[in-house]
Coordinates of C-alpha atoms in Angstrom, one line a residue:
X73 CA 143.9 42.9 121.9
X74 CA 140.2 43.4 122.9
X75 CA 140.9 47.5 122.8
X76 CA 142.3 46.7 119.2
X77 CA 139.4 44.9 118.3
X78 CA 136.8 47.4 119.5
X79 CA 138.7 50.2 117.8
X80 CA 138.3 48.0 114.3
X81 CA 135.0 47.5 114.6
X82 CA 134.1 50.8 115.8
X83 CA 135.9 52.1 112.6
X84 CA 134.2 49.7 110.5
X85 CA 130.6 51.3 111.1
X86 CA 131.7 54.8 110.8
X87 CA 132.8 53.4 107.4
X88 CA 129.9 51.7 106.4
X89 CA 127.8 54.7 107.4
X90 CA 129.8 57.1 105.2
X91 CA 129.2 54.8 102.6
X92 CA 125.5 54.8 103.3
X93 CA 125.4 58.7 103.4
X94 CA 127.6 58.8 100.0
X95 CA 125.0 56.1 98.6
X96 CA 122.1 57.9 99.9
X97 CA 123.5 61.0 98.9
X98 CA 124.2 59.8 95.0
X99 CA 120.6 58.7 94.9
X100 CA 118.8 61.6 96.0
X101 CA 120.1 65.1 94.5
X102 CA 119.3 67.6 96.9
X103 CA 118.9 69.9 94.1
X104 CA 117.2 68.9 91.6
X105 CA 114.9 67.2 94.1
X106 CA 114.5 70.9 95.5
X107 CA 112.7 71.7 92.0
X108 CA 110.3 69.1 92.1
X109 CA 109.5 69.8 95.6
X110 CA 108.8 73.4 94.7
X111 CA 106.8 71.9 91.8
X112 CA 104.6 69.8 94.5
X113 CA 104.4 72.7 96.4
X114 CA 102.5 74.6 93.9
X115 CA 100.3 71.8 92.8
X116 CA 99.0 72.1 96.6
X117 CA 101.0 68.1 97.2
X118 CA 101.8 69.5 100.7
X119 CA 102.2 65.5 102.5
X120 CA 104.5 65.0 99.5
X121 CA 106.5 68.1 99.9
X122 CA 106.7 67.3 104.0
X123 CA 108.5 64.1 103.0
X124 CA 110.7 65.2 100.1
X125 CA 112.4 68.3 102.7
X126 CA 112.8 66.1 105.6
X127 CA 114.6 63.6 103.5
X128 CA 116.7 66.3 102.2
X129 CA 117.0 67.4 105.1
X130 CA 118.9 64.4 106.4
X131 CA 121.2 64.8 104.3
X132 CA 122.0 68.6 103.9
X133 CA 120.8 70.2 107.4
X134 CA 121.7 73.6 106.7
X135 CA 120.0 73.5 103.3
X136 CA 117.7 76.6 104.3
X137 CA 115.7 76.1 101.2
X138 CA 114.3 73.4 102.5
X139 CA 113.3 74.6 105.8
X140 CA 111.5 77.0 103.7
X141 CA 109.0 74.9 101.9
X142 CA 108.9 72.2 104.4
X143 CA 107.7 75.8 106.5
X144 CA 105.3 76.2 103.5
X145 CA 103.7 73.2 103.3
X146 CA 103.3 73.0 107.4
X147 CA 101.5 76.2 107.5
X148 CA 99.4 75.0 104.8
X149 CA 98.1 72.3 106.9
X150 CA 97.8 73.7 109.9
X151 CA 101.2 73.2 111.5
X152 CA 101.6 76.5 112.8
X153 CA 104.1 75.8 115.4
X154 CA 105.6 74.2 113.2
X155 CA 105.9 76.3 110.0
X156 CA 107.3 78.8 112.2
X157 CA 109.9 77.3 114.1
X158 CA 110.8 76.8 110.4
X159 CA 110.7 80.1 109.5
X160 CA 112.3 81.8 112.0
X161 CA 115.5 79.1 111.9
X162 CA 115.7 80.6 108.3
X163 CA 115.8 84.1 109.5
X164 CA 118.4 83.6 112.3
X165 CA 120.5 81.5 110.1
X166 CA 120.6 83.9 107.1
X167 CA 118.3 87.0 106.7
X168 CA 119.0 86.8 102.8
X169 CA 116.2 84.5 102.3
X170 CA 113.6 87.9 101.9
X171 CA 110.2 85.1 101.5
X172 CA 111.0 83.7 105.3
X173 CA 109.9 87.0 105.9
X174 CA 107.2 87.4 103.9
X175 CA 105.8 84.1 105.3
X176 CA 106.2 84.5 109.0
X177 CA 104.5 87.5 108.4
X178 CA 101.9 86.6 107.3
X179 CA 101.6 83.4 109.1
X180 CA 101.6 85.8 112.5
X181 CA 98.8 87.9 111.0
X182 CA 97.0 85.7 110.1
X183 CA 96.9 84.2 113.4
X184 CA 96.2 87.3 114.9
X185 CA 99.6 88.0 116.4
X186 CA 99.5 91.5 114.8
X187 CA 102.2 92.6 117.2
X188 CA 104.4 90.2 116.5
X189 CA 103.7 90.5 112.6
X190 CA 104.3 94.2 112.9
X191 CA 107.9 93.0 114.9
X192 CA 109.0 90.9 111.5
X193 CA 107.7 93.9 109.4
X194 CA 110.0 96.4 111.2
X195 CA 112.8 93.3 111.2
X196 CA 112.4 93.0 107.5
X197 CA 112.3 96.8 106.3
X198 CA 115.5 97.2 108.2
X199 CA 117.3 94.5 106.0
X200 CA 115.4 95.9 103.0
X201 CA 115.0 99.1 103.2
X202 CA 114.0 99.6 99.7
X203 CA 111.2 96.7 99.7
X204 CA 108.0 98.6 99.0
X205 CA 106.1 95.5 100.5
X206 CA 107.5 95.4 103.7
X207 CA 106.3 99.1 104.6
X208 CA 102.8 98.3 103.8
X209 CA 102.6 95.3 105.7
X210 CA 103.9 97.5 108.7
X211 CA 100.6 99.7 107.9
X212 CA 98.0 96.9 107.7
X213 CA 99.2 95.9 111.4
X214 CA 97.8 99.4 112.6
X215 CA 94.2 99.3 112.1
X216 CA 93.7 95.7 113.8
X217 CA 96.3 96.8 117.0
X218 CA 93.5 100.1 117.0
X219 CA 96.2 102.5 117.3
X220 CA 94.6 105.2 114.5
X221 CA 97.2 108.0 115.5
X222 CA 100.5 105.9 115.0
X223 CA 98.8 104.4 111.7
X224 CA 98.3 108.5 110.9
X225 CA 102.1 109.2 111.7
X226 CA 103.6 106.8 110.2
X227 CA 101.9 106.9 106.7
X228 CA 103.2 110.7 107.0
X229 CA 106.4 109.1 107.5
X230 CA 106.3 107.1 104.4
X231 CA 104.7 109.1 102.5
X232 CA 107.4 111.0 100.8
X233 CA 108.8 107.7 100.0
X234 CA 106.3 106.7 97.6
X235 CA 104.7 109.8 96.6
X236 CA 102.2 108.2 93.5
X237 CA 100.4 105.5 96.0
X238 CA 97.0 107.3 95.8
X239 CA 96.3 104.9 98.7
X240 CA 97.9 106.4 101.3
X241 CA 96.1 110.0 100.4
X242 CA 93.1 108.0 100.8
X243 CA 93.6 106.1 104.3
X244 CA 95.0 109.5 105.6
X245 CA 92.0 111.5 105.1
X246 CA 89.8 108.3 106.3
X247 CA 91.9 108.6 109.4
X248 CA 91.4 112.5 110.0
X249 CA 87.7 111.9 110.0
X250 CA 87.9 109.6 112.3
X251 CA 89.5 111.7 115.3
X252 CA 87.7 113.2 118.1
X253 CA 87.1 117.4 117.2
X254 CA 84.5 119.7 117.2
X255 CA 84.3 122.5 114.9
X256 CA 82.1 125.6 114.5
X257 CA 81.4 128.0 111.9
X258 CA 79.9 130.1 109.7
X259 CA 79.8 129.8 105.2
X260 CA 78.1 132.8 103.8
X261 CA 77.7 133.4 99.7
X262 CA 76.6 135.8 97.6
X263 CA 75.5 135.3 94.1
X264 CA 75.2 138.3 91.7
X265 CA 73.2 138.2 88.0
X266 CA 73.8 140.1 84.9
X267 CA 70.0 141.1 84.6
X268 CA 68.2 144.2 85.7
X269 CA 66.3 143.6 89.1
X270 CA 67.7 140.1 90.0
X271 CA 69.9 139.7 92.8
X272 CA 71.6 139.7 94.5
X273 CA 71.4 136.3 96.7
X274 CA 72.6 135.8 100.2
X275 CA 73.1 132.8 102.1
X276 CA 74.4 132.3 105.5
X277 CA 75.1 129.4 107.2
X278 CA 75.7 128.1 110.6
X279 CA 76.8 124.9 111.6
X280 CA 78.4 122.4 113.9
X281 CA 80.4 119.4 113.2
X282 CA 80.7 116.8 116.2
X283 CA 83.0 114.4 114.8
X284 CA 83.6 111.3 117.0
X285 CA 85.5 107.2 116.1
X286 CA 82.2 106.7 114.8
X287 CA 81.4 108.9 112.7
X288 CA 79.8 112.7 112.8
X289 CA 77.0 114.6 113.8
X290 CA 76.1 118.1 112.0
X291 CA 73.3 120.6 112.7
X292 CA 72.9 123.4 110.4
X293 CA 70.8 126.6 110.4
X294 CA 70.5 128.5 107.2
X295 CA 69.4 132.1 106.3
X296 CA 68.4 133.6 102.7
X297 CA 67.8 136.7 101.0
X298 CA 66.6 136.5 98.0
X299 CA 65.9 139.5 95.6
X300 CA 64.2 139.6 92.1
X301 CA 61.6 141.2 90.2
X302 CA 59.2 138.1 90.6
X303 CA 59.0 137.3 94.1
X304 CA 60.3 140.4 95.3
X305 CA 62.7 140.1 98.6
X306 CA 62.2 136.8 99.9
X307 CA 63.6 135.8 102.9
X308 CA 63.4 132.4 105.6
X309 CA 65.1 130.1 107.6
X310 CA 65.9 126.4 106.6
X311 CA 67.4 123.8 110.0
X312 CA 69.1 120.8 108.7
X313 CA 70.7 117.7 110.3
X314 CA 73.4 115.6 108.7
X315 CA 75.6 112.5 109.5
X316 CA 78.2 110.4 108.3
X317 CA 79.0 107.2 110.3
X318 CA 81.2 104.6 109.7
X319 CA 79.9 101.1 108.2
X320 CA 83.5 99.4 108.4
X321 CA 87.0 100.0 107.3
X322 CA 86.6 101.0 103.8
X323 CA 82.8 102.5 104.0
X324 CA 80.7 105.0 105.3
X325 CA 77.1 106.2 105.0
X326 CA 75.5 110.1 104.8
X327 CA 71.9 110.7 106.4
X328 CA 70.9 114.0 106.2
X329 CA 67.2 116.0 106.3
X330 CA 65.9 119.5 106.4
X331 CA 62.6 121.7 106.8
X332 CA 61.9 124.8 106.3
X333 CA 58.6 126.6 106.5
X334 CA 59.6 129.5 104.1
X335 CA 59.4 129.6 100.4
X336 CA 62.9 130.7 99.8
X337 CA 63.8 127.0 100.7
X338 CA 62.1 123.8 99.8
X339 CA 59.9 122.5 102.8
X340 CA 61.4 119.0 102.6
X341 CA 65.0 117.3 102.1
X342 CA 66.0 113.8 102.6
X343 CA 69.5 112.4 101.9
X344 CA 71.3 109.0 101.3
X345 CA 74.8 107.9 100.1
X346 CA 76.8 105.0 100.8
X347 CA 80.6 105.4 100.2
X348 CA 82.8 102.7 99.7
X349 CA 86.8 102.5 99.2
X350 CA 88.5 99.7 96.9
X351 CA 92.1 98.9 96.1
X352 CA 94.7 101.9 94.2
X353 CA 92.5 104.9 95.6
X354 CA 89.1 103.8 93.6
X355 CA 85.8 104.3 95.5
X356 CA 82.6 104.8 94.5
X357 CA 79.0 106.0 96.1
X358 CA 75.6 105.3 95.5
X359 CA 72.5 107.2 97.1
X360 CA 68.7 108.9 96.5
X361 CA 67.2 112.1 97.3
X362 CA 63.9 113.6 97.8
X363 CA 63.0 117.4 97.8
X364 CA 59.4 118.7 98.5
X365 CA 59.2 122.2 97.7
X366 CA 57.0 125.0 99.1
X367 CA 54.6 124.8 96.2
X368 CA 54.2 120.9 96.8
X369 CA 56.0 119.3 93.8
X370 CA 58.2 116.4 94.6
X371 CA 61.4 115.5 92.9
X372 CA 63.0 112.3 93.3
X373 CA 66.4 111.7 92.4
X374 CA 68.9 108.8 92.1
X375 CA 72.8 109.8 92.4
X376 CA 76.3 107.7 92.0
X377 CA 79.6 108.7 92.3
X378 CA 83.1 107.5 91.1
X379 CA 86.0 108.8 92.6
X380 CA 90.0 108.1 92.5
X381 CA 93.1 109.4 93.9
X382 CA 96.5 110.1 91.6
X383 CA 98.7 111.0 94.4
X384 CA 97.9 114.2 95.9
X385 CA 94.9 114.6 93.4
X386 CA 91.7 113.4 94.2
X387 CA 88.7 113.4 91.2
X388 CA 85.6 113.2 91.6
X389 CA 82.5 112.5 89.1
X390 CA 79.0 112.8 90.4
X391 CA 75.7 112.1 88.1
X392 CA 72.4 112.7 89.4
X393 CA 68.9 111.5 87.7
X394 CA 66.0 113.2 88.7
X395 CA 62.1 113.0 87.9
X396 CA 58.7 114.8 89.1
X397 CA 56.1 112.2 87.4
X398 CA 58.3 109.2 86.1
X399 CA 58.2 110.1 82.5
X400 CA 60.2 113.3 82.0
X401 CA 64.0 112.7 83.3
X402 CA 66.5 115.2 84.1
X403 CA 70.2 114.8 84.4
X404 CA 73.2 116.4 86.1
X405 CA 76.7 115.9 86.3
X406 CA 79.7 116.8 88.8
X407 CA 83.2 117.2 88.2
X408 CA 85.4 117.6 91.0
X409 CA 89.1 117.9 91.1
X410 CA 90.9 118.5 94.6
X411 CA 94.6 119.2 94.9
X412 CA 95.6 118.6 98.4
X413 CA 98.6 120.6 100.1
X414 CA 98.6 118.8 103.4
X415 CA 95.7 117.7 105.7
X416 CA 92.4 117.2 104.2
X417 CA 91.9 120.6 104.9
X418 CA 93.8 121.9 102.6
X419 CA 93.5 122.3 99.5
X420 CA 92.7 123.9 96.2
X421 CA 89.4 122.5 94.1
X422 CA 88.0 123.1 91.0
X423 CA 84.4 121.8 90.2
X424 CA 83.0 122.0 86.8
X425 CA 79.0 121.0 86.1
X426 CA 76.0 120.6 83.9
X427 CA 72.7 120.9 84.7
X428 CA 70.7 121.3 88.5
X429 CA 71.4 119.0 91.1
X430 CA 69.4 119.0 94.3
X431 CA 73.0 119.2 96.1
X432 CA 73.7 123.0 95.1
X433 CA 72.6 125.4 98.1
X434 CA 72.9 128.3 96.1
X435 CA 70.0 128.0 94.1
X436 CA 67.7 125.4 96.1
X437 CA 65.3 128.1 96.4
X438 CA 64.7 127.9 92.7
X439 CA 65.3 124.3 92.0
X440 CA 61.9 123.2 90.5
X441 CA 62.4 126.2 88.5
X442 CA 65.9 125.4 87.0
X443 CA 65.7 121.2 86.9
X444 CA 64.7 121.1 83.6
X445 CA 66.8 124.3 82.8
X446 CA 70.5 124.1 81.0
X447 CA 73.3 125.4 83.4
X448 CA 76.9 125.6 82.7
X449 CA 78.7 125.9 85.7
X450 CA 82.4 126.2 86.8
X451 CA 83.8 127.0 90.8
X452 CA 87.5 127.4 91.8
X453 CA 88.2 127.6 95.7
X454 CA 91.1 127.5 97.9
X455 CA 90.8 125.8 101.4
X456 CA 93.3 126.2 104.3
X457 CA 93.4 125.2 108.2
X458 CA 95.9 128.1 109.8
X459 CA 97.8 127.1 113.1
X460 CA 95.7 123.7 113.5
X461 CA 92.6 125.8 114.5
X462 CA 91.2 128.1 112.1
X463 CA 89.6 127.0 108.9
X464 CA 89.1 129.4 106.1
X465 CA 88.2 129.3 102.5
X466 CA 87.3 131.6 99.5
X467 CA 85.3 130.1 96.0
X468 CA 84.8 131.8 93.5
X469 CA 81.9 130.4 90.4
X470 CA 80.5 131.7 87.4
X471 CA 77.0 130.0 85.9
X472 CA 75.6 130.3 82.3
X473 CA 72.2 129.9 83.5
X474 CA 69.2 128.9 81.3
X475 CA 65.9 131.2 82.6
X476 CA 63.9 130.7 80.1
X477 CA 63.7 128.6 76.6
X478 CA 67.1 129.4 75.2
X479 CA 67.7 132.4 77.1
X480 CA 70.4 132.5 79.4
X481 CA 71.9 134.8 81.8
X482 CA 75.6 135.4 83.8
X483 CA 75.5 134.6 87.0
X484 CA 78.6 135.6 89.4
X485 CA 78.9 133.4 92.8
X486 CA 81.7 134.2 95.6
X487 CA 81.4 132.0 99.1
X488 CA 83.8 132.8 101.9
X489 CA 84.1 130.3 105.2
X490 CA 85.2 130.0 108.2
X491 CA 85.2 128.0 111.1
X492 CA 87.7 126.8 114.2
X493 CA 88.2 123.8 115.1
X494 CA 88.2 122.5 119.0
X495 CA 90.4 119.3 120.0

């Protein structure tokens, strides 16, 4: 009798307590109380959110949804243990829920577990293979892990999956200068003119690039000949030192100075730009110059630069201000457009321009001359690196070149290059 009786009663509260789960049940729709949660969620009501998943979750334990805000909401707090216990029960329950991904991620970034975010980003591709996000999640886990050569590899991998991200062109070329290689070499150029006793030009160049993580190092010696009926042949010697060095991910500054004692160069050159990168390939630079010439005139000039990458293209506008005394201004502008076939080496350019800039080596020897001068210029070049050592290139220019009030004359440039490069 006593079994019986237990058995009753024992019956009776499993009973009751279906009836308490079908009551509770009727009173709280797990679904519609899903919407306002997501509603609370968004209005930042995060304690509110906490309370409406865990009751839900009472009742409907493998309603993932759930897990997912109440995930939200604890990582939003601070709950990071939490949030992603949450998280990853989503992910091992059913990998169709795509944000448990995205927020784990980025929960594990954000914490600095960059190994582990890059883990979930490789997890995630492989389930959606054709989620753009996902591979560019993988890449921003490179650059804080410091490993600059598997970044380099595997935006080569992706990259002929999303050809038109001007992006990746950009971080690829950042990451080639920012590899440990020497290279050595010699630029020569020769610029012919279409009157009688002028010309032609020669300059040679020899210089060495010591590229290091941060940044570069590059002395220069220069040699020109210059012939013309006015200062008859004129030749000299100009040293320079430049360098770039990096001022964070996205940025990097040029210093660069020169002297030379001969009047075929000006005696004095001083350099400054600061490059920055943004978002979608943008970038822009700003920077100064200052050229003393053999004849003591100083020119000062202000220069800024806008540049942006269209999948293999990069274009690049230039504009330079300069002055002698502060009230007589002279302007100049830069167009260059660079097609690139593989590395940054490689490439074909074409640069049109207006006007003198103290950035043209060609004709520094006569840049007080020419500043206030009209010049119509146009260059075409083709750059290669052959078996990963050799560098050459070949540019070819033509210049409509003001010499005196509205006279002009033809001038014919060609500059050859080349230069190997050491590991």
């Amino acid at each position: 009798m006593k079994n019986i009786f237990k058995s009753n009663i024992l019956w009776l509260v499993l009973f009751i307590g279906t009836l308490h789960t079908a009551a509770l049940g009727q009173e709280i729709n797990v679904d519609s109380l899903l919407y306002k949660t997501i509603d609370l969620l968004k209005e930042k009501e995060y304690e509110q959110v906490k309370s409406n998943a865990r009751k839900a979750l009472k009742i409907a334990p493998d309603y993932l949804d759930y897990n997912l805000v109440l995930g939200r909401a604890q990582q939003m707090t601070g709950e990071i243990d939490k949030a992603r216990q949450n998280y990853e029960l989503i992910i091992n329950k059913n990998k169709d829920y795509k944000t448990a991904f995205y927020y784990l991620f980025d929960l594990e970034f954000q914490a600095g577990n960059y190994q582990r975010a890059k883990e979930i980003s490789e997890t995630a591709i492989q389930y959606y293979p054709d989620e753009e996000d996902f591979y560019y999640k993988k890449l921003s886990t490179y650059q804080p892990l410091g490993d600059l050569k598997a970044e380099y590899t595997y935006i080569k991998e992706i990259q002929p999956k999303f050809p038109n991200n001007s992006d990746l062109n950009r971080r690829l070329v950042n990451l080639e200068l920012r590899y440990d290689f020497d290279i050595a070499g010699l630029n020569y150029s020769i610029t012919a003119f279409d009157r009688e006793n002028v010309g032609p030009w020669h300059l040679l160049g020899f210089q060495y690039i010591r590229q290091r993580k941060w940044g570069s190092l590059v002395p220069r010696i220069n040699y020109a000949n210059r012939l013309s009926a006015v200062d008859d042949n004129v030749t000299g010697l100009q040293y320079e030192l430049d360098s770039y060095f990096f001022t964070g991910i996205n940025s990097y500054t040029y210093l660069g100075g020169s002297y030379s004692s001969d009047d075929v160069f000006p005696t004095w050159r001083f350099r400054f730009s600061h490059f920055m990168y943004f978002n979608k390939g943008w970038g822009a630079d700003i920077g100064a110059r200052y050229d003393e010439t053999f004849d003591d005139r100083k020119f000062y000039t202000a220069a800024l630069g806008v540049n942006k990458y269209i999948g293999s293209y990069w274009i690049y506008l230039r504009s330079f201000l300069m002055t002698e005394d502060e009230n007589k201004f002279y302007p100049a502008f830069t167009l260059t457009t660079r097609h690139y076939l593989d590395t940054r080496f490689d490439y074909l350019a074409l640069i049109l321009s207006y006007g003198t800039n103290p950035d043209e080596r060609s004709t520094l020897g006569q840049f007080q001359r020419r500043i206030s001068t009209d010049s119509y210029r146009v260059n075409l070049g083709y750059f290669r690196m052959l078996n990963q050592r050799y560098l050459i290139g070949i540019q070819g220019g033509y210049n409509y070149q003001e010499f005196l009030p509205d006279r002009f004359q033809n001038e014919y440039e060609l500059f050859l290059s080349f230069q190997y490069k050491f590991d």
